[in-house]
PDB file of C-alpha atoms and ligand atoms in Angstrom:
ATOM      1  CA  MET D  14       0.000   0.000   0.000  1.00 37.00           C
ATOM      2  CA  THR D  15       1.367   3.431  -0.879  1.00 42.00           C
ATOM      3  CA  GLU D  16       1.521   6.179   1.704  1.00 44.00           C
ATOM      4  CA  ALA D  17      -1.108   8.132  -0.225  1.00 44.00           C
ATOM      5  CA  ALA D  18      -3.531   5.234  -0.258  1.00 42.00           C
ATOM      6  CA  ALA D  19      -3.338   4.999   3.530  1.00 75.00           C
ATOM      7  CA  VAL D  20      -4.677   8.512   4.107  1.00 91.00           C
ATOM      8  CA  PRO D  21      -8.295   8.144   5.242  1.00 96.00           C
ATOM      9  CA  ALA D  22     -10.933   9.479   2.887  1.00 98.00           C
ATOM     10  CA  VAL D  23     -14.480  10.727   3.155  1.00 98.00           C
ATOM     11  CA  ASP D  24     -17.195   9.791   0.671  1.00 97.00           C
ATOM     12  CA  LEU D  25     -18.993  12.720  -0.927  1.00 98.00           C
ATOM     13  CA  PRO D  26     -22.182  12.398  -2.985  1.00 95.00           C
ATOM     14  CA  GLY D  27     -21.769  11.217  -6.574  1.00 93.00           C
ATOM     15  CA  GLY D  28     -19.138   8.601  -5.764  1.00 96.00           C
ATOM     16  CA  VAL D  29     -16.481  11.236  -5.048  1.00 98.00           C
ATOM     17  CA  THR D  30     -13.772  10.318  -2.546  1.00 98.00           C
ATOM     18  CA  MET D  31     -11.959  13.129  -0.732  1.00 98.00           C
ATOM     19  CA  PRO D  32      -8.641  12.465   1.064  1.00 98.00           C
ATOM     20  CA  MET D  33      -8.955  13.768   4.619  1.00 98.00           C
ATOM     21  CA  ILE D  34      -5.595  15.560   4.654  1.00 98.00           C
ATOM     22  CA  GLY D  35      -5.434  18.440   2.216  1.00 98.00           C
ATOM     23  CA  PHE D  36      -2.460  20.631   1.377  1.00 98.00           C
ATOM     24  CA  GLY D  37      -3.399  24.282   1.878  1.00 98.00           C
ATOM     25  CA  THR D  38      -1.898  26.746  -0.583  1.00 98.00           C
ATOM     26  CA  TRP D  39      -2.913  30.165   0.766  1.00 98.00           C
ATOM     27  CA  LEU D  40       0.240  32.363   0.404  1.00 97.00           C
ATOM     28  CA  LEU D  41       2.086  29.754  -1.663  1.00 98.00           C
ATOM     29  CA  ARG D  42       2.922  31.349  -4.995  1.00 97.00           C
ATOM     30  CA  GLY D  43       5.668  31.504  -7.571  1.00 97.00           C
ATOM     31  CA  LYS D  44       8.792  29.363  -7.426  1.00 98.00           C
ATOM     32  CA  ALA D  45       8.786  28.866  -3.663  1.00 98.00           C
ATOM     33  CA  GLY D  46       5.094  28.008  -3.761  1.00 98.00           C
ATOM     34  CA  ARG D  47       5.591  25.463  -6.520  1.00 98.00           C
ATOM     35  CA  GLU D  48       8.478  23.890  -4.610  1.00 98.00           C
ATOM     36  CA  ALA D  49       6.253  23.499  -1.550  1.00 98.00           C
ATOM     37  CA  MET D  50       3.467  21.967  -3.662  1.00 98.00           C
ATOM     38  CA  ARG D  51       5.930  19.557  -5.265  1.00 98.00           C
ATOM     39  CA  ALA D  52       7.237  18.590  -1.848  1.00 98.00           C
ATOM     40  CA  ALA D  53       3.663  17.971  -0.718  1.00 98.00           C
ATOM     41  CA  LEU D  54       2.942  15.607  -3.613  1.00 98.00           C
ATOM     42  CA  GLY D  55       6.248  13.877  -2.892  1.00 98.00           C
ATOM     43  CA  ALA D  56       5.277  13.486   0.773  1.00 97.00           C
ATOM     44  CA  GLY D  57       2.009  11.789  -0.179  1.00 97.00           C
ATOM     45  CA  TYR D  58      -0.602  14.564  -0.161  1.00 98.00           C
ATOM     46  CA  ARG D  59      -3.240  13.813  -2.790  1.00 98.00           C
ATOM     47  CA  HIS D  60      -5.545  16.743  -2.065  1.00 98.00           C
ATOM     48  CA  ILE D  61      -4.662  20.345  -2.933  1.00 98.00           C
ATOM     49  CA  ASP D  62      -6.731  23.305  -1.802  1.00 99.00           C
ATOM     50  CA  THR D  63      -6.526  26.482  -3.861  1.00 98.00           C
ATOM     51  CA  ALA D  64      -8.855  29.369  -4.711  1.00 98.00           C
ATOM     52  CA  THR D  65      -9.255  32.018  -7.386  1.00 98.00           C
ATOM     53  CA  MET D  66      -8.402  34.524  -4.652  1.00 98.00           C
ATOM     54  CA  TYR D  67      -5.046  32.891  -3.863  1.00 98.00           C
ATOM     55  CA  GLY D  68      -3.673  33.860  -7.282  1.00 98.00           C
ATOM     56  CA  ASN D  69      -1.802  30.557  -7.526  1.00 98.00           C
ATOM     57  CA  GLU D  70      -4.018  28.303  -9.631  1.00 98.00           C
ATOM     58  CA  ALA D  71      -1.482  28.459 -12.470  1.00 98.00           C
ATOM     59  CA  ASP D  72       1.229  27.357 -10.024  1.00 98.00           C
ATOM     60  CA  VAL D  73      -0.931  24.414  -8.960  1.00 98.00           C
ATOM     61  CA  GLY D  74      -1.574  23.599 -12.624  1.00 98.00           C
ATOM     62  CA  HIS D  75       2.132  23.745 -13.410  1.00 98.00           C
ATOM     63  CA  VAL D  76       3.000  21.394 -10.550  1.00 98.00           C
ATOM     64  CA  LEU D  77       0.260  18.929 -11.503  1.00 98.00           C
ATOM     65  CA  ALA D  78       1.338  18.930 -15.145  1.00 98.00           C
ATOM     66  CA  SER D  79       4.974  18.318 -14.273  1.00 97.00           C
ATOM     67  CA  SER D  80       4.273  15.583 -11.725  1.00 98.00           C
ATOM     68  CA  GLU D  81       4.131  11.930 -12.651  1.00 96.00           C
ATOM     69  CA  LEU D  82       0.697  11.609 -11.076  1.00 98.00           C
ATOM     70  CA  ALA D  83      -2.356  11.173 -13.269  1.00 97.00           C
ATOM     71  CA  ARG D  84      -5.005  13.869 -13.003  1.00 97.00           C
ATOM     72  CA  ASP D  85      -7.388  11.526 -11.202  1.00 97.00           C
ATOM     73  CA  GLU D  86      -4.833  10.729  -8.509  1.00 98.00           C
ATOM     74  CA  VAL D  87      -4.978  14.236  -7.036  1.00 98.00           C
ATOM     75  CA  PHE D  88      -8.108  15.785  -5.539  1.00 98.00           C
ATOM     76  CA  VAL D  89      -8.170  19.463  -6.532  1.00 98.00           C
ATOM     77  CA  THR D  90     -10.363  22.107  -4.901  1.00 99.00           C
ATOM     78  CA  THR D  91     -10.794  25.701  -5.972  1.00 98.00           C
ATOM     79  CA  LYS D  92     -13.197  28.425  -4.872  1.00 98.00           C
ATOM     80  CA  LEU D  93     -15.336  31.205  -6.325  1.00 98.00           C
ATOM     81  CA  PRO D  94     -14.734  34.593  -4.693  1.00 98.00           C
ATOM     82  CA  SER D  95     -18.087  35.956  -3.520  1.00 95.00           C
ATOM     83  CA  GLY D  96     -17.344  39.115  -5.556  1.00 96.00           C
ATOM     84  CA  LYS D  97     -17.680  36.943  -8.672  1.00 97.00           C
ATOM     85  CA  ALA D  98     -21.253  35.963  -7.836  1.00 97.00           C
ATOM     86  CA  GLY D  99     -23.210  36.178 -11.098  1.00 97.00           C
ATOM     87  CA  ARG D 100     -20.089  35.294 -13.095  1.00 98.00           C
ATOM     88  CA  GLU D 101     -19.763  31.691 -11.945  1.00 98.00           C
ATOM     89  CA  ARG D 102     -19.362  30.102 -15.371  1.00 98.00           C
ATOM     90  CA  ALA D 103     -16.623  32.457 -16.567  1.00 98.00           C
ATOM     91  CA  THR D 104     -14.812  32.266 -13.237  1.00 98.00           C
ATOM     92  CA  LEU D 105     -14.760  28.474 -13.227  1.00 98.00           C
ATOM     93  CA  ALA D 106     -13.614  28.452 -16.861  1.00 98.00           C
ATOM     94  CA  ALA D 107     -10.700  30.720 -15.890  1.00 98.00           C
ATOM     95  CA  SER D 108      -9.840  28.454 -12.945  1.00 98.00           C
ATOM     96  CA  LEU D 109      -9.847  25.373 -15.158  1.00 98.00           C
ATOM     97  CA  ARG D 110      -7.645  27.106 -17.733  1.00 98.00           C
ATOM     98  CA  ALA D 111      -5.135  28.123 -15.066  1.00 98.00           C
ATOM     99  CA  LEU D 112      -5.205  24.685 -13.449  1.00 98.00           C
ATOM    100  CA  GLY D 113      -4.813  23.012 -16.850  1.00 98.00           C
ATOM    101  CA  THR D 114      -7.671  20.611 -16.278  1.00 98.00           C
ATOM    102  CA  ASP D 115     -11.189  19.929 -17.566  1.00 97.00           C
ATOM    103  CA  TYR D 116     -12.713  19.592 -14.115  1.00 98.00           C
ATOM    104  CA  VAL D 117     -12.078  20.237 -10.453  1.00 98.00           C
ATOM    105  CA  ASP D 118     -12.895  17.647  -7.839  1.00 98.00           C
ATOM    106  CA  LEU D 119     -14.509  20.214  -5.567  1.00 98.00           C
ATOM    107  CA  TRP D 120     -15.634  23.772  -6.239  1.00 98.00           C
ATOM    108  CA  LEU D 121     -16.622  25.924  -3.293  1.00 99.00           C
ATOM    109  CA  VAL D 122     -18.305  29.282  -2.834  1.00 98.00           C
ATOM    110  CA  HIS D 123     -15.466  30.929  -0.884  1.00 98.00           C
ATOM    111  CA  TRP D 124     -17.641  33.181   1.301  1.00 98.00           C
ATOM    112  CA  PRO D 125     -21.409  33.698   1.367  1.00 98.00           C
ATOM    113  CA  PRO D 126     -22.365  36.214  -1.347  1.00 97.00           C
ATOM    114  CA  PRO D 127     -24.887  38.988  -0.706  1.00 96.00           C
ATOM    115  CA  ASP D 128     -28.124  37.501   0.586  1.00 96.00           C
ATOM    116  CA  ARG D 129     -30.118  37.893  -2.639  1.00 97.00           C
ATOM    117  CA  MET D 130     -27.417  35.959  -4.518  1.00 98.00           C
ATOM    118  CA  LEU D 131     -27.205  33.024  -2.120  1.00 98.00           C
ATOM    119  CA  ILE D 132     -29.632  30.756  -4.006  1.00 98.00           C
ATOM    120  CA  PRO D 133     -28.812  31.854  -7.589  1.00 98.00           C
ATOM    121  CA  VAL D 134     -25.106  31.141  -7.004  1.00 98.00           C
ATOM    122  CA  TRP D 135     -25.931  27.731  -5.601  1.00 98.00           C
ATOM    123  CA  ARG D 136     -28.166  26.884  -8.583  1.00 98.00           C
ATOM    124  CA  GLU D 137     -25.339  27.800 -10.942  1.00 98.00           C
ATOM    125  CA  PHE D 138     -22.927  25.619  -8.954  1.00 98.00           C
ATOM    126  CA  LEU D 139     -25.311  22.666  -9.264  1.00 98.00           C
ATOM    127  CA  ALA D 140     -25.675  23.271 -13.016  1.00 98.00           C
ATOM    128  CA  LEU D 141     -21.914  23.379 -13.583  1.00 98.00           C
ATOM    129  CA  ARG D 142     -21.496  20.227 -11.508  1.00 98.00           C
ATOM    130  CA  ASP D 143     -24.140  18.520 -13.644  1.00 98.00           C
ATOM    131  CA  GLU D 144     -22.181  19.557 -16.736  1.00 98.00           C
ATOM    132  CA  GLY D 145     -19.116  17.797 -15.315  1.00 98.00           C
ATOM    133  CA  ARG D 146     -16.994  20.874 -14.630  1.00 98.00           C
ATOM    134  CA  ALA D 147     -16.826  20.040 -10.912  1.00 98.00           C
ATOM    135  CA  ARG D 148     -17.256  16.539  -9.536  1.00 98.00           C
ATOM    136  CA  ALA D 149     -18.645  17.922  -6.284  1.00 98.00           C
ATOM    137  CA  VAL D 150     -19.745  21.379  -5.163  1.00 98.00           C
ATOM    138  CA  GLY D 151     -19.906  22.948  -1.752  1.00 98.00           C
ATOM    139  CA  VAL D 152     -19.503  26.097   0.283  1.00 99.00           C
ATOM    140  CA  SER D 153     -17.110  27.734   2.696  1.00 98.00           C
ATOM    141  CA  ASN D 154     -17.689  29.941   5.706  1.00 98.00           C
ATOM    142  CA  TYR D 155     -21.462  29.291   5.611  1.00 98.00           C
ATOM    143  CA  SER D 156     -23.593  29.067   8.748  1.00 98.00           C
ATOM    144  CA  LEU D 157     -25.921  26.103   9.177  1.00 98.00           C
ATOM    145  CA  ALA D 158     -28.822  28.497   8.611  1.00 98.00           C
ATOM    146  CA  GLN D 159     -27.360  29.435   5.212  1.00 98.00           C
ATOM    147  CA  VAL D 160     -26.803  25.750   4.389  1.00 98.00           C
ATOM    148  CA  ASP D 161     -30.464  25.130   5.247  1.00 98.00           C
ATOM    149  CA  ARG D 162     -31.558  27.829   2.829  1.00 98.00           C
ATOM    150  CA  LEU D 163     -29.671  26.108  -0.004  1.00 98.00           C
ATOM    151  CA  ILE D 164     -31.237  22.766   0.857  1.00 98.00           C
ATOM    152  CA  LYS D 165     -34.728  24.248   1.118  1.00 98.00           C
ATOM    153  CA  ALA D 166     -34.466  26.003  -2.257  1.00 98.00           C
ATOM    154  CA  THR D 167     -32.878  23.198  -4.287  1.00 98.00           C
ATOM    155  CA  GLY D 168     -33.203  19.966  -2.285  1.00 98.00           C
ATOM    156  CA  GLN D 169     -29.426  19.618  -2.563  1.00 98.00           C
ATOM    157  CA  ALA D 170     -27.004  20.055   0.292  1.00 98.00           C
ATOM    158  CA  PRO D 171     -23.460  21.247  -0.304  1.00 98.00           C
ATOM    159  CA  ALA D 172     -21.087  18.269  -0.308  1.00 98.00           C
ATOM    160  CA  VAL D 173     -18.723  20.218   1.944  1.00 98.00           C
ATOM    161  CA  ASN D 174     -18.591  23.265   4.183  1.00 99.00           C
ATOM    162  CA  GLN D 175     -15.012  24.498   4.600  1.00 98.00           C
ATOM    163  CA  ILE D 176     -14.786  26.377   7.884  1.00 98.00           C
ATOM    164  CA  THR D 177     -12.201  27.580  10.359  1.00 98.00           C
ATOM    165  CA  TRP D 178     -11.663  24.709  12.765  1.00 98.00           C
ATOM    166  CA  SER D 179      -9.183  24.139  15.564  1.00 98.00           C
ATOM    167  CA  PRO D 180      -9.324  22.953  19.195  1.00 98.00           C
ATOM    168  CA  GLY D 181     -10.147  26.466  20.424  1.00 97.00           C
ATOM    169  CA  ARG D 182     -13.219  26.491  18.172  1.00 96.00           C
ATOM    170  CA  TYR D 183     -14.496  23.000  18.894  1.00 98.00           C
ATOM    171  CA  SER D 184     -18.284  22.754  18.875  1.00 98.00           C
ATOM    172  CA  ALA D 185     -20.032  19.387  19.145  1.00 98.00           C
ATOM    173  CA  ALA D 186     -23.285  21.015  18.007  1.00 98.00           C
ATOM    174  CA  LEU D 187     -21.707  22.429  14.849  1.00 98.00           C
ATOM    175  CA  LEU D 188     -20.235  19.048  13.895  1.00 98.00           C
ATOM    176  CA  ALA D 189     -23.532  17.269  14.616  1.00 98.00           C
ATOM    177  CA  GLY D 190     -25.433  19.866  12.565  1.00 98.00           C
ATOM    178  CA  HIS D 191     -23.258  19.195   9.528  1.00 98.00           C
ATOM    179  CA  ARG D 192     -23.495  15.423  10.018  1.00 98.00           C
ATOM    180  CA  GLU D 193     -27.316  15.573  10.199  1.00 98.00           C
ATOM    181  CA  ARG D 194     -27.403  17.469   6.903  1.00 98.00           C
ATOM    182  CA  GLY D 195     -24.922  15.120   5.214  1.00 98.00           C
ATOM    183  CA  VAL D 196     -22.358  17.911   4.788  1.00 98.00           C
ATOM    184  CA  ALA D 197     -18.679  16.970   5.205  1.00 98.00           C
ATOM    185  CA  VAL D 198     -16.618  19.441   7.232  1.00 98.00           C
ATOM    186  CA  GLU D 199     -13.234  20.640   6.048  1.00 98.00           C
ATOM    187  CA  GLY D 200     -11.294  22.505   8.713  1.00 98.00           C
ATOM    188  CA  TYR D 201      -8.942  25.330   7.786  1.00 98.00           C
ATOM    189  CA  SER D 202      -6.244  27.096   9.819  1.00 98.00           C
ATOM    190  CA  PRO D 203      -5.896  24.187  12.285  1.00 98.00           C
ATOM    191  CA  LEU D 204      -2.404  25.245  13.400  1.00 98.00           C
ATOM    192  CA  LYS D 205      -2.407  28.991  12.823  1.00 96.00           C
ATOM    193  CA  ARG D 206      -5.158  29.439  15.381  1.00 92.00           C
ATOM    194  CA  THR D 207      -3.711  27.057  17.957  1.00 97.00           C
ATOM    195  CA  ASN D 208      -1.189  27.584  20.743  1.00 97.00           C
ATOM    196  CA  LEU D 209       1.062  24.619  20.041  1.00 98.00           C
ATOM    197  CA  ALA D 210       2.760  25.079  23.442  1.00 98.00           C
ATOM    198  CA  ASN D 211      -0.501  24.350  25.236  1.00 98.00           C
ATOM    199  CA  PRO D 212       0.358  21.782  27.969  1.00 98.00           C
ATOM    200  CA  VAL D 213      -2.607  19.543  27.107  1.00 98.00           C
ATOM    201  CA  LEU D 214      -1.356  19.252  23.531  1.00 98.00           C
ATOM    202  CA  THR D 215       2.311  18.794  24.466  1.00 98.00           C
ATOM    203  CA  LYS D 216       1.441  16.128  27.073  1.00 98.00           C
ATOM    204  CA  ILE D 217      -0.589  14.136  24.534  1.00 98.00           C
ATOM    205  CA  ALA D 218       2.103  14.681  21.905  1.00 98.00           C
ATOM    206  CA  ASP D 219       4.809  13.316  24.236  1.00 98.00           C
ATOM    207  CA  ALA D 220       2.683  10.256  24.998  1.00 98.00           C
ATOM    208  CA  HIS D 221       2.659   9.389  21.281  1.00 98.00           C
ATOM    209  CA  GLY D 222       6.157  10.503  20.306  1.00 98.00           C
ATOM    210  CA  ALA D 223       4.466  13.134  18.123  1.00 98.00           C
ATOM    211  CA  THR D 224       4.433  16.924  17.889  1.00 98.00           C
ATOM    212  CA  ALA D 225       1.611  19.140  19.127  1.00 98.00           C
ATOM    213  CA  ALA D 226       0.869  20.044  15.494  1.00 98.00           C
ATOM    214  CA  GLN D 227       0.465  16.368  14.600  1.00 98.00           C
ATOM    215  CA  VAL D 228      -1.854  15.899  17.584  1.00 98.00           C
ATOM    216  CA  VAL D 229      -4.078  18.766  16.400  1.00 98.00           C
ATOM    217  CA  LEU D 230      -4.261  17.342  12.871  1.00 98.00           C
ATOM    218  CA  ARG D 231      -4.937  13.849  14.196  1.00 98.00           C
ATOM    219  CA  TRP D 232      -7.696  15.304  16.406  1.00 98.00           C
ATOM    220  CA  ASP D 233      -9.347  16.600  13.209  1.00 98.00           C
ATOM    221  CA  LEU D 234      -9.308  13.112  11.721  1.00 98.00           C
ATOM    222  CA  GLU D 235     -10.703  11.552  14.924  1.00 98.00           C
ATOM    223  CA  HIS D 236     -13.689  13.910  14.553  1.00 98.00           C
ATOM    224  CA  GLY D 237     -14.153  13.049  10.874  1.00 98.00           C
ATOM    225  CA  VAL D 238     -12.994  16.533   9.878  1.00 98.00           C
ATOM    226  CA  THR D 239     -10.799  16.883   6.787  1.00 98.00           C
ATOM    227  CA  ALA D 240      -7.659  18.761   7.837  1.00 98.00           C
ATOM    228  CA  LEU D 241      -6.354  21.471   5.517  1.00 98.00           C
ATOM    229  CA  VAL D 242      -2.826  22.438   6.434  1.00 98.00           C
ATOM    230  CA  LYS D 243      -0.284  24.664   4.757  1.00 98.00           C
ATOM    231  CA  SER D 244       3.466  24.706   5.142  1.00 98.00           C
ATOM    232  CA  ALA D 245       6.322  26.022   3.057  1.00 98.00           C
ATOM    233  CA  ASN D 246       8.839  24.102   5.150  1.00 98.00           C
ATOM    234  CA  PRO D 247       9.943  20.692   3.778  1.00 98.00           C
ATOM    235  CA  GLU D 248      10.198  18.995   7.197  1.00 98.00           C
ATOM    236  CA  ARG D 249       6.832  20.304   8.354  1.00 98.00           C
ATOM    237  CA  ILE D 250       5.214  19.332   5.040  1.00 98.00           C
ATOM    238  CA  VAL D 251       6.281  15.728   5.702  1.00 98.00           C
ATOM    239  CA  ALA D 252       5.421  15.804   9.423  1.00 98.00           C
ATOM    240  CA  ASN D 253       1.934  17.205   8.829  1.00 98.00           C
ATOM    241  CA  ILE D 254       0.851  14.147   6.859  1.00 98.00           C
ATOM    242  CA  ASP D 255       2.621  11.645   9.108  1.00 97.00           C
ATOM    243  CA  LEU D 256      -0.502  11.090  11.199  1.00 96.00           C
ATOM    244  CA  LEU D 257      -1.243   7.462  10.621  1.00 95.00           C
ATOM    245  CA  ARG D 258       1.198   5.794  12.974  1.00 93.00           C
ATOM    246  CA  PHE D 259      -0.727   6.900  16.071  1.00 96.00           C
ATOM    247  CA  SER D 260      -4.299   7.596  17.078  1.00 97.00           C
ATOM    248  CA  LEU D 261      -5.915   9.414  19.994  1.00 98.00           C
ATOM    249  CA  SER D 262      -8.007   7.730  22.671  1.00 98.00           C
ATOM    250  CA  SER D 263     -11.516   9.039  23.270  1.00 98.00           C
ATOM    251  CA  GLY D 264     -10.231  10.490  26.559  1.00 98.00           C
ATOM    252  CA  GLU D 265      -7.489  12.410  24.747  1.00 98.00           C
ATOM    253  CA  VAL D 266      -9.961  13.687  22.161  1.00 98.00           C
ATOM    254  CA  ALA D 267     -12.220  14.911  24.988  1.00 98.00           C
ATOM    255  CA  GLU D 268      -9.285  16.697  26.674  1.00 98.00           C
ATOM    256  CA  ILE D 269      -8.562  18.561  23.432  1.00 98.00           C
ATOM    257  CA  ASP D 270     -12.261  19.324  22.895  1.00 98.00           C
ATOM    258  CA  ALA D 271     -12.246  20.949  26.342  1.00 97.00           C
ATOM    259  CA  LEU D 272      -9.698  23.545  25.156  1.00 97.00           C
ATOM    260  CA  ALA D 273     -12.535  25.392  23.397  1.00 95.00           C
ATOM    261  CA  ARG D 274     -13.191  28.680  25.075  1.00 72.00           C
TER     262      ARG D 274
HETATM  263  N1  LIG I  22     -11.980  28.860   2.970  1.00 56.41           N
HETATM  264  C1  LIG I  22     -11.333  29.824   3.585  1.00 56.41           C
HETATM  265  O1  LIG I  22     -11.865  30.928   3.813  1.00 56.41           O
HETATM  266  C2  LIG I  22      -9.928  29.588   4.046  1.00 56.41           C
HETATM  267  C3  LIG I  22      -9.328  30.497   4.930  1.00 56.41           C
HETATM  268  C4  LIG I  22      -8.028  30.228   5.364  1.00 56.41           C
HETATM  269  C5  LIG I  22      -7.370  29.091   4.906  1.00 56.41           C
HETATM  270  N2  LIG I  22      -7.962  28.246   4.005  1.00 56.41           N
HETATM  271  C6  LIG I  22      -7.253  27.038   3.467  1.00 56.41           C
HETATM  272  O2  LIG I  22      -6.782  26.238   4.536  1.00 56.41           O
HETATM  273  C7  LIG I  22      -5.360  26.096   4.427  1.00 56.41           C
HETATM  274  C8  LIG I  22      -4.740  25.954   5.817  1.00 56.41           C
HETATM  275  O3  LIG I  22      -4.988  27.090   6.611  1.00 56.41           O
HETATM  276  P1  LIG I  22      -3.890  28.223   6.915  1.00 56.41           P
HETATM  277  O4  LIG I  22      -2.855  28.236   5.864  1.00 56.41           O
HETATM  278  O5  LIG I  22      -4.651  29.469   7.186  1.00 56.41           O
HETATM  279  O6  LIG I  22      -3.317  27.785   8.330  1.00 56.41           O
HETATM  280  P2  LIG I  22      -2.514  26.528   8.920  1.00 56.41           P
HETATM  281  O7  LIG I  22      -2.273  25.524   7.870  1.00 56.41           O
HETATM  282  O8  LIG I  22      -3.196  26.132  10.167  1.00 56.41           O
HETATM  283  O9  LIG I  22      -1.173  27.208   9.383  1.00 56.41           O
HETATM  284  C9  LIG I  22      -0.163  27.590   8.511  1.00 56.41           C
HETATM  285  C10 LIG I  22       0.930  28.215   9.369  1.00 56.41           C
HETATM  286  O10 LIG I  22       1.407  27.239  10.300  1.00 56.41           O
HETATM  287  C11 LIG I  22       2.791  27.001  10.070  1.00 56.41           C
HETATM  288  N3  LIG I  22       3.006  25.565  10.225  1.00 56.41           N
HETATM  289  C12 LIG I  22       2.719  24.585   9.329  1.00 56.41           C
HETATM  290  N4  LIG I  22       3.025  23.385   9.836  1.00 56.41           N
HETATM  291  C13 LIG I  22       3.508  23.586  11.074  1.00 56.41           C
HETATM  292  C14 LIG I  22       3.979  22.722  12.087  1.00 56.41           C
HETATM  293  N5  LIG I  22       4.013  21.396  11.908  1.00 56.41           N
HETATM  294  N6  LIG I  22       4.403  23.276  13.253  1.00 56.41           N
HETATM  295  C15 LIG I  22       4.356  24.611  13.425  1.00 56.41           C
HETATM  296  N7  LIG I  22       3.927  25.491  12.516  1.00 56.41           N
HETATM  297  C16 LIG I  22       3.495  24.984  11.333  1.00 56.41           C
HETATM  298  C17 LIG I  22       3.080  27.512   8.688  1.00 56.41           C
HETATM  299  O11 LIG I  22       4.383  27.995   8.589  1.00 56.41           O
HETATM  300  P3  LIG I  22       5.442  27.350   7.544  1.00 56.41           P
HETATM  301  O12 LIG I  22       4.851  27.527   6.174  1.00 56.41           O
HETATM  302  O13 LIG I  22       6.667  28.143   7.770  1.00 56.41           O
HETATM  303  O14 LIG I  22       5.584  25.891   7.916  1.00 56.41           O
HETATM  304  C18 LIG I  22       2.081  28.659   8.539  1.00 56.41           C
HETATM  305  O15 LIG I  22       2.607  29.831   9.151  1.00 56.41           O
HETATM  306  C19 LIG I  22      -4.952  27.353   3.658  1.00 56.41           C
HETATM  307  O16 LIG I  22      -3.642  27.276   3.142  1.00 56.41           O
HETATM  308  C20 LIG I  22      -6.043  27.420   2.623  1.00 56.41           C
HETATM  309  O17 LIG I  22      -5.802  26.465   1.598  1.00 56.41           O
HETATM  310  C21 LIG I  22      -9.246  28.473   3.587  1.00 56.41           C
END
């Protein structure tokens, strides 16, 4: 079994499988950005998270084209800036051109657009998915109330809601709400918003011969949350996906949950 195959995955509607560790690319651009992306593919990441707003889709496309991996071996996400609401089709076409691909695996509405555009944008996302331009569609930074409005209007839930998620923001109710609606949670900024010197995290890390960062990312997986993590540092890129040689007990998960303010 390859390292990549061992990364757990979550099933999205339409037979789409999403690896639960994604390489974040916010702030990764140009030569240094491409080097980090290449290192990530080399370390076993098979899920890359970009966005129109990041200005690096062409870098992602370049790295994918020059890798030995087939297109269908890497799960690629990009996002529509809410300022492009009403121009979904043209924006996705530009993303696909920059990425050098005919489809993305997941296309997200980056932030909720103005209220009156919420449903029209979602309808357009569903249409473009049905045309095969995105294998799955979802949202980011949406409240459960906004998710409910999409479901009520179209009968179709977003496959994913990508939200900020870290121990300090743990909410059992929020996770349960997504589960009830059949919406997979992707968590962003897991490390940036965490004090990695927190004694609860360092104690658990020591018990597993791991780092506090690895414990936080593993905690995501224990909750069924897809962890999106960015690094430009080769050692940290490797360490952040080396999460499969240990797991957390339910007691340890509960201790980390209790860090939420
Ligand atoms: N949908 C949205 O609105 C949204 C918003 C924010 C982010 N995102 C996505 O989620 C991804 C991840 O979030 P993020 O980039 O904000 O935050 P993050 O991945 O939690 O944190 C990145 C920061 O942590 C450092 N870091 C990485 N690994 C580390 C480790 N093992 N130990 C200590 N420090 C480490 C990085 O520095 P080095 O690079 O020097 O390692 C960088 O400064 C983004 O890249 C983006 O793809 C989406």
